[in-house]
CSV table of C-alpha atoms in Angstrom, one decimal:
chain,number,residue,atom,x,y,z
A,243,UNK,CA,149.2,112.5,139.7
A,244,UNK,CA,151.0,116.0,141.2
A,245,UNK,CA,153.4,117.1,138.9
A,246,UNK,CA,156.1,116.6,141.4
A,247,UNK,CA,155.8,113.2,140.7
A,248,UNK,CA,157.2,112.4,138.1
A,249,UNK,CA,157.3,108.5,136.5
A,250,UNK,CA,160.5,106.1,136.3
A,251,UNK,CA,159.5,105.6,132.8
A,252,UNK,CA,160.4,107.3,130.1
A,253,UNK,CA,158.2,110.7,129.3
A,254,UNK,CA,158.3,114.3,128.4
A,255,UNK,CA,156.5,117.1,129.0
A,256,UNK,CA,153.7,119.3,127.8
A,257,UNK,CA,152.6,122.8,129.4
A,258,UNK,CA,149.6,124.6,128.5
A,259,UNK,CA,149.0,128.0,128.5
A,260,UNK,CA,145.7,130.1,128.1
A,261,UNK,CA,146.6,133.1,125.4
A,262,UNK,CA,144.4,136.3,127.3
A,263,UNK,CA,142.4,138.0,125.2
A,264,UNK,CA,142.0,135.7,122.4
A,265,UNK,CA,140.3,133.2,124.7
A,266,UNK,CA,142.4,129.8,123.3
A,267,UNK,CA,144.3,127.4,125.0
A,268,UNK,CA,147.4,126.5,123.6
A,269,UNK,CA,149.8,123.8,124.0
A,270,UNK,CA,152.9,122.6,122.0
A,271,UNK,CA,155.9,120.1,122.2
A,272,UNK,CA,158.9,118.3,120.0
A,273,UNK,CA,157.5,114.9,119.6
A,274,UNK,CA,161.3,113.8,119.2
A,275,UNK,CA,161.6,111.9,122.7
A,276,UNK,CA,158.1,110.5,121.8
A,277,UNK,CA,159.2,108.9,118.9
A,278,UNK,CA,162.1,107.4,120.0
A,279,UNK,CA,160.3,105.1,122.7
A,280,UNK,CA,157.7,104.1,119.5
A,281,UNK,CA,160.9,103.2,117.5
A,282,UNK,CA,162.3,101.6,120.6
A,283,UNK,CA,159.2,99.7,120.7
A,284,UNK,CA,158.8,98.6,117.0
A,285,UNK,CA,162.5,97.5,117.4
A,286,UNK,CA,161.8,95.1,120.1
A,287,UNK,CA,158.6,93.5,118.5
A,288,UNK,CA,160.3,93.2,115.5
A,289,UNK,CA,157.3,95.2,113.6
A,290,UNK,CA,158.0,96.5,110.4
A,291,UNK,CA,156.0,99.6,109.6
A,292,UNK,CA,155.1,100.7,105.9
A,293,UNK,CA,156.5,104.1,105.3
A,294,UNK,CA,153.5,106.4,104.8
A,295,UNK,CA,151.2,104.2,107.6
A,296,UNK,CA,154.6,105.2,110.2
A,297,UNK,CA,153.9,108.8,109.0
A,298,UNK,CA,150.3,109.1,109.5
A,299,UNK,CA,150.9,107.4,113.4
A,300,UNK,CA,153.3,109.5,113.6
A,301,UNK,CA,151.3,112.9,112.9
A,302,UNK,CA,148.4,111.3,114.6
A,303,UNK,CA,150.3,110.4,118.0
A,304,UNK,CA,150.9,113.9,118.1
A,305,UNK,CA,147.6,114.8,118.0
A,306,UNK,CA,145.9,112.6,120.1
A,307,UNK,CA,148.9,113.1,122.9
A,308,UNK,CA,148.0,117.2,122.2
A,309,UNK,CA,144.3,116.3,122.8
A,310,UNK,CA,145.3,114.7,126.1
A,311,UNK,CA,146.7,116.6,127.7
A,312,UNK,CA,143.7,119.5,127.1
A,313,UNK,CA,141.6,116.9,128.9
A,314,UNK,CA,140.4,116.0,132.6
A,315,UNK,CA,143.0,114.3,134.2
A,316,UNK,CA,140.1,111.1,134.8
A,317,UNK,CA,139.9,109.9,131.2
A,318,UNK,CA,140.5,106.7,129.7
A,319,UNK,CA,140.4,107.4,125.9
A,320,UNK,CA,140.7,105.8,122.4
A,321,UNK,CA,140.7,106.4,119.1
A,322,UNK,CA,140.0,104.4,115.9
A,323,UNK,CA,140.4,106.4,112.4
A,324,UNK,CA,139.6,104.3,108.9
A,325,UNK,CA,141.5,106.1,106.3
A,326,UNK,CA,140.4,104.5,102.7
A,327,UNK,CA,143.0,106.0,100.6
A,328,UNK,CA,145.7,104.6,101.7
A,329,UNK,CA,143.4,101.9,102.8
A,330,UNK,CA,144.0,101.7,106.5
A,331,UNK,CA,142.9,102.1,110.5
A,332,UNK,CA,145.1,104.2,113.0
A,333,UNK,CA,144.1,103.1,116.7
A,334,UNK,CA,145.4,105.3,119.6
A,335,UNK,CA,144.6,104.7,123.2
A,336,UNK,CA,145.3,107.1,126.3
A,337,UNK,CA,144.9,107.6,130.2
A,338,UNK,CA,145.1,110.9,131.1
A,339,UNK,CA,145.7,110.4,134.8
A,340,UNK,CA,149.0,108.8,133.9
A,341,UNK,CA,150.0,110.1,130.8
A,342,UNK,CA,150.2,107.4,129.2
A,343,UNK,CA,149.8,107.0,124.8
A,344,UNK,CA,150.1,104.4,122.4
A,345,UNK,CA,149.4,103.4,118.6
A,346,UNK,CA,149.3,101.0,116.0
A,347,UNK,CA,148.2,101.1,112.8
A,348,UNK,CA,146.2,98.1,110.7
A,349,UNK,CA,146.9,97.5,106.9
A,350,UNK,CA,145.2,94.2,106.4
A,351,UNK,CA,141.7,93.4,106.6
A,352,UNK,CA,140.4,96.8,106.7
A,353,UNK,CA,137.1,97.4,105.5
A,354,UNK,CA,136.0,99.2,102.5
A,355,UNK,CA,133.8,102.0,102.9
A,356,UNK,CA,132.0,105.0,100.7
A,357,UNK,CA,133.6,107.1,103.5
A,358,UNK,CA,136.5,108.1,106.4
A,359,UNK,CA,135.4,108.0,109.4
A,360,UNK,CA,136.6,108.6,113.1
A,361,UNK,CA,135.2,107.0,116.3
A,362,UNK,CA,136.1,108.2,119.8
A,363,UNK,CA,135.9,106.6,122.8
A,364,UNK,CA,136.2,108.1,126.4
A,365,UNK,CA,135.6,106.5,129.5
A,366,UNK,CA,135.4,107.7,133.1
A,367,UNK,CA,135.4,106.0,136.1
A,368,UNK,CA,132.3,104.1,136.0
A,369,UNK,CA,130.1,106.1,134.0
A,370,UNK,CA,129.2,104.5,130.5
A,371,UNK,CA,131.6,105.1,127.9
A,372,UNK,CA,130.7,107.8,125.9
A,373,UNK,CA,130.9,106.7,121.6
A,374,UNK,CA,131.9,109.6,118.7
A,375,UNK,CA,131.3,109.0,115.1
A,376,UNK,CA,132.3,111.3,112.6
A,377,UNK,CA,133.1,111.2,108.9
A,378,UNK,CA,135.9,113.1,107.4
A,379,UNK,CA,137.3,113.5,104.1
A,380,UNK,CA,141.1,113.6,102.2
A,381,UNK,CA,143.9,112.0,104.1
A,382,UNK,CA,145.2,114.4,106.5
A,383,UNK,CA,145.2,113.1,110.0
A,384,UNK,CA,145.0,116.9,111.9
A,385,UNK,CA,142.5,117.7,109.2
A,386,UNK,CA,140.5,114.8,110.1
A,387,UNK,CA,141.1,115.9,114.0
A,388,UNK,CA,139.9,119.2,113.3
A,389,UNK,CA,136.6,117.8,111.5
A,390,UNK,CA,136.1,115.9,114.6
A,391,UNK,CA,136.5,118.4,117.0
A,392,UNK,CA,134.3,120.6,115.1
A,393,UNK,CA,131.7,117.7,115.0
A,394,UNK,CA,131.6,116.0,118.5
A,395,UNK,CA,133.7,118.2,120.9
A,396,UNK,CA,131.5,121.4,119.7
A,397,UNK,CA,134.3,123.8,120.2
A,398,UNK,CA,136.8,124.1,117.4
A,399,UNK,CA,140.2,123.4,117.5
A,400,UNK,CA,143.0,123.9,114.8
A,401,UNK,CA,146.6,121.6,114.7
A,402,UNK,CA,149.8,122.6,113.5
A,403,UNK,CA,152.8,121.0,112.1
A,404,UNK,CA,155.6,123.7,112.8
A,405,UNK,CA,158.5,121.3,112.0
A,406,UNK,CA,159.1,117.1,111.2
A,407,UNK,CA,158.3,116.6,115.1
A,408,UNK,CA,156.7,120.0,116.3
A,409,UNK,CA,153.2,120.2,116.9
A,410,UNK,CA,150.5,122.2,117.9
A,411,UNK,CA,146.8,122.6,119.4
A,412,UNK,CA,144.7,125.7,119.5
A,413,UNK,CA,141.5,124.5,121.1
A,414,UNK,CA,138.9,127.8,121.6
A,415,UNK,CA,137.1,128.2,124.5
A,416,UNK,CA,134.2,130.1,125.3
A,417,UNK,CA,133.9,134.1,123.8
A,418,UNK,CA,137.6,133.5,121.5
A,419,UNK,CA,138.7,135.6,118.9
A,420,UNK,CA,137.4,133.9,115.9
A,421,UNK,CA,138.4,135.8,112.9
A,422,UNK,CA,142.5,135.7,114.9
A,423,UNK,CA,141.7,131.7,115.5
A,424,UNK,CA,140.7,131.5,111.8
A,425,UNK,CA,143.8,133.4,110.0
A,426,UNK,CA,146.2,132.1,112.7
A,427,UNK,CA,149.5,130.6,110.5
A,428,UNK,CA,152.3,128.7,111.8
A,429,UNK,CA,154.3,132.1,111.4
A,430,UNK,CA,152.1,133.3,114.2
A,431,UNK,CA,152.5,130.6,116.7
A,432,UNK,CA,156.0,130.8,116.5
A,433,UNK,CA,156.6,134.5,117.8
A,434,UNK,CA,153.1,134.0,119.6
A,435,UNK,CA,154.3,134.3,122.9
A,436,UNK,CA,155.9,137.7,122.0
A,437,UNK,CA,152.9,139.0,120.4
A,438,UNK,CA,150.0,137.9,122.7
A,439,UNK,CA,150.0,137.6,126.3
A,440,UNK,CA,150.4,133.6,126.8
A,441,UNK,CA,150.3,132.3,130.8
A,442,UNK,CA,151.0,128.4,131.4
A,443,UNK,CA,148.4,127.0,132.9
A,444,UNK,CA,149.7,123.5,133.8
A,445,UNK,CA,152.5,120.8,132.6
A,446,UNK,CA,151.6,116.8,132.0
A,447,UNK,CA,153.8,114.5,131.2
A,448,UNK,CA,153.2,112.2,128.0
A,449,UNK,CA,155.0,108.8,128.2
A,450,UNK,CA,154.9,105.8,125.2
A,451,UNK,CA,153.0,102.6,127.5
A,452,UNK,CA,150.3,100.6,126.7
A,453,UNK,CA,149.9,98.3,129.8
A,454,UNK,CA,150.3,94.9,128.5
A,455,UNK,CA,152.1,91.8,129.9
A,456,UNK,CA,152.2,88.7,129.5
A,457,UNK,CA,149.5,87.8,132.2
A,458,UNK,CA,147.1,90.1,130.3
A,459,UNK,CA,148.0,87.9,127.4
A,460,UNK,CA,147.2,84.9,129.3
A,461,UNK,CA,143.5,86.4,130.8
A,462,UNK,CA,142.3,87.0,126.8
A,463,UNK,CA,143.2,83.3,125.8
A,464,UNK,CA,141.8,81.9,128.9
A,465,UNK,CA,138.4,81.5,127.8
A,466,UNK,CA,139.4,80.2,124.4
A,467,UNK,CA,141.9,77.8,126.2
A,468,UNK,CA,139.3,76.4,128.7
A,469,UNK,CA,136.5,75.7,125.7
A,470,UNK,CA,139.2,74.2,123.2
A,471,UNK,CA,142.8,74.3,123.5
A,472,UNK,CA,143.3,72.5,120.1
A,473,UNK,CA,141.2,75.4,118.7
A,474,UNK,CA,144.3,78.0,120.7
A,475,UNK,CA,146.7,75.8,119.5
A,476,UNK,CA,145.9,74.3,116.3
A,477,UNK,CA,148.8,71.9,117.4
A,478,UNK,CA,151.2,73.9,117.7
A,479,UNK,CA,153.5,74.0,120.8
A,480,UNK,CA,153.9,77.6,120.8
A,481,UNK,CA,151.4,81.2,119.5
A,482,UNK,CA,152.6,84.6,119.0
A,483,UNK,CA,149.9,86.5,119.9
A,484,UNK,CA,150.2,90.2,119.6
A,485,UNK,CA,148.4,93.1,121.6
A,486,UNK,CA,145.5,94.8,120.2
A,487,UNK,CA,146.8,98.2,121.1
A,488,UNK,CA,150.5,98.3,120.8
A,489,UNK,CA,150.8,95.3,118.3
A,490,UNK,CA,153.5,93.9,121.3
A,491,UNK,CA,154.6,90.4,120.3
A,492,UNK,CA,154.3,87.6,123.5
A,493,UNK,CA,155.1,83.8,123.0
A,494,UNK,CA,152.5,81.5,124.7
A,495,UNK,CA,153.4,77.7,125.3
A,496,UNK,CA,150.4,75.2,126.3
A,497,UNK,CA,153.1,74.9,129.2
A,498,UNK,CA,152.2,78.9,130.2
A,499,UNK,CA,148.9,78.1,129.8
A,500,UNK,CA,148.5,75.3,131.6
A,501,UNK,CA,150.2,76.8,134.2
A,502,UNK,CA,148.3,79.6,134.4
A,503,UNK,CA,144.8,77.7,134.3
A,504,UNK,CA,146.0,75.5,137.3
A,505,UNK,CA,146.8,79.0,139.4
A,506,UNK,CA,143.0,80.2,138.5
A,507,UNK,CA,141.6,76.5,139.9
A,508,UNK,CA,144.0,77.0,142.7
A,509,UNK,CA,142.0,79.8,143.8
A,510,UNK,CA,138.5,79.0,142.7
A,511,UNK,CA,138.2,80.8,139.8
């Protein structure tokens, strides 16, 4: 998308810049405006959100959004991170042709393990989607970033909390100042552009939107619907179903669906 063009939808921006000399790229933003549209969202689904799972999403929707936006603009990409103390998954999905983010996080059912462990996925276009598995210890969400970075993206790349809702990558590229990229503090990044030479490079914008609708909904129960719809139903009148990715509540009547499969016959499908 040209960066004239910007979205109806709410979103803010984030500009990179390339710091000369110590061969990094850097980019940083207030989350604030972020956050508001995920509380905006939680409000309308009615989702309540244990305290310390909100603040790892929170500190990890920063980071992933970060990682983003130092990506190709042709990526569809997801993250799944199993925490086992506190017990729990963080999922976070992207496209970084549109800018769009979103998360949830899982507290039931999550499966105990010996280890943490983070998986990437990134697709492009129609290339095969390309799988990341890396373990990860403590419970620090840009620690466990880093470990993956360090692991799978073979280039290192440090994240910083400056404030409640400021955040940070420094991501090195090739020939970078390693022992400067190793001592760097959050004291440094916030005079850096006074004491290093730092040039934007380009802006994105980031906007909270997963995608899904109710006719999306619909699709994903179609199968189930069309084999059993007592098995949907489990006679009931009405489901709440929620989205995999955004944990967005939708209502589904046998009416809808009824409805739905009679528009599919109607055109041979």
């Amino acid at each position: 998308m040209p960066e004239a063009e910007l979205p109806n939808e709410p979103a803010f921006i984030i500009v990179s810049s390339f710091v000369r000399e110590r061969n990094v790229l850097l980019a940083m933003a207030n989350f604030s405006d972020l956050y508001v549209d995920y509380y905006l969202h939680l409000k309308d689904n009615k989702i309540g959100m244990d305290p310390r799972a909100d603040d790892l999403l929170k500190t990890t929707l920063a980071a992933f959004s970060l990682h983003c936006v130092s990506r190709p603009r042709n990526e569809v990409l997801a993250w799944t991170i199993n925490f086992q103390d506190p017990l729990l998954n963080l999922f976070l999905g992207g496209d970084t042709e549109i800018g769009s983010v979103v998360g949830r996080a899982f507290t039931e059912n999550v499966k105990e393990a010996e280890e943490n462990v983070f998986y990437q996925e990134v697709a492009k276009g129609n290339k095969p989607i390309h799988r990341s598995v890396v373990p990860f210890e403590g419970s620090d969400p840009l620690a466990a970033v880093e470990a993956f970075y360090a692991m799978s993206e073979q280039r290192p790349a440090r994240f910083f909390r400056l404030d409640t809702e400021t955040f940070a990558i420094v991501s090195a590229h090739p020939d970078y100042d390693e022992e400067w990229f190793r001592d760097l503090t959050v004291d440094d990044l916030r005079v850096l552009s006074v004491t290093e030479q730092v040039n934007p490079l380009e802006t994105r914008i980031v906007k909270w939107e997963c995608g899904c609708n109710q006719k999306r909904i619909l699709q994903a129960l179609e199968p189930v619907w069309r084999q059993s719809p007592d098995e949907l139903f489990l006679g009931e009148e009405l489901i709440e179903v929620n989205c995999p990715r955004c944990a967005g509540k939708y209502r589904i009547s046998k009416e809808m669906m009824e409805a739905y499969d009679e528009s599919l016959k109607d055109k041979g499908e």
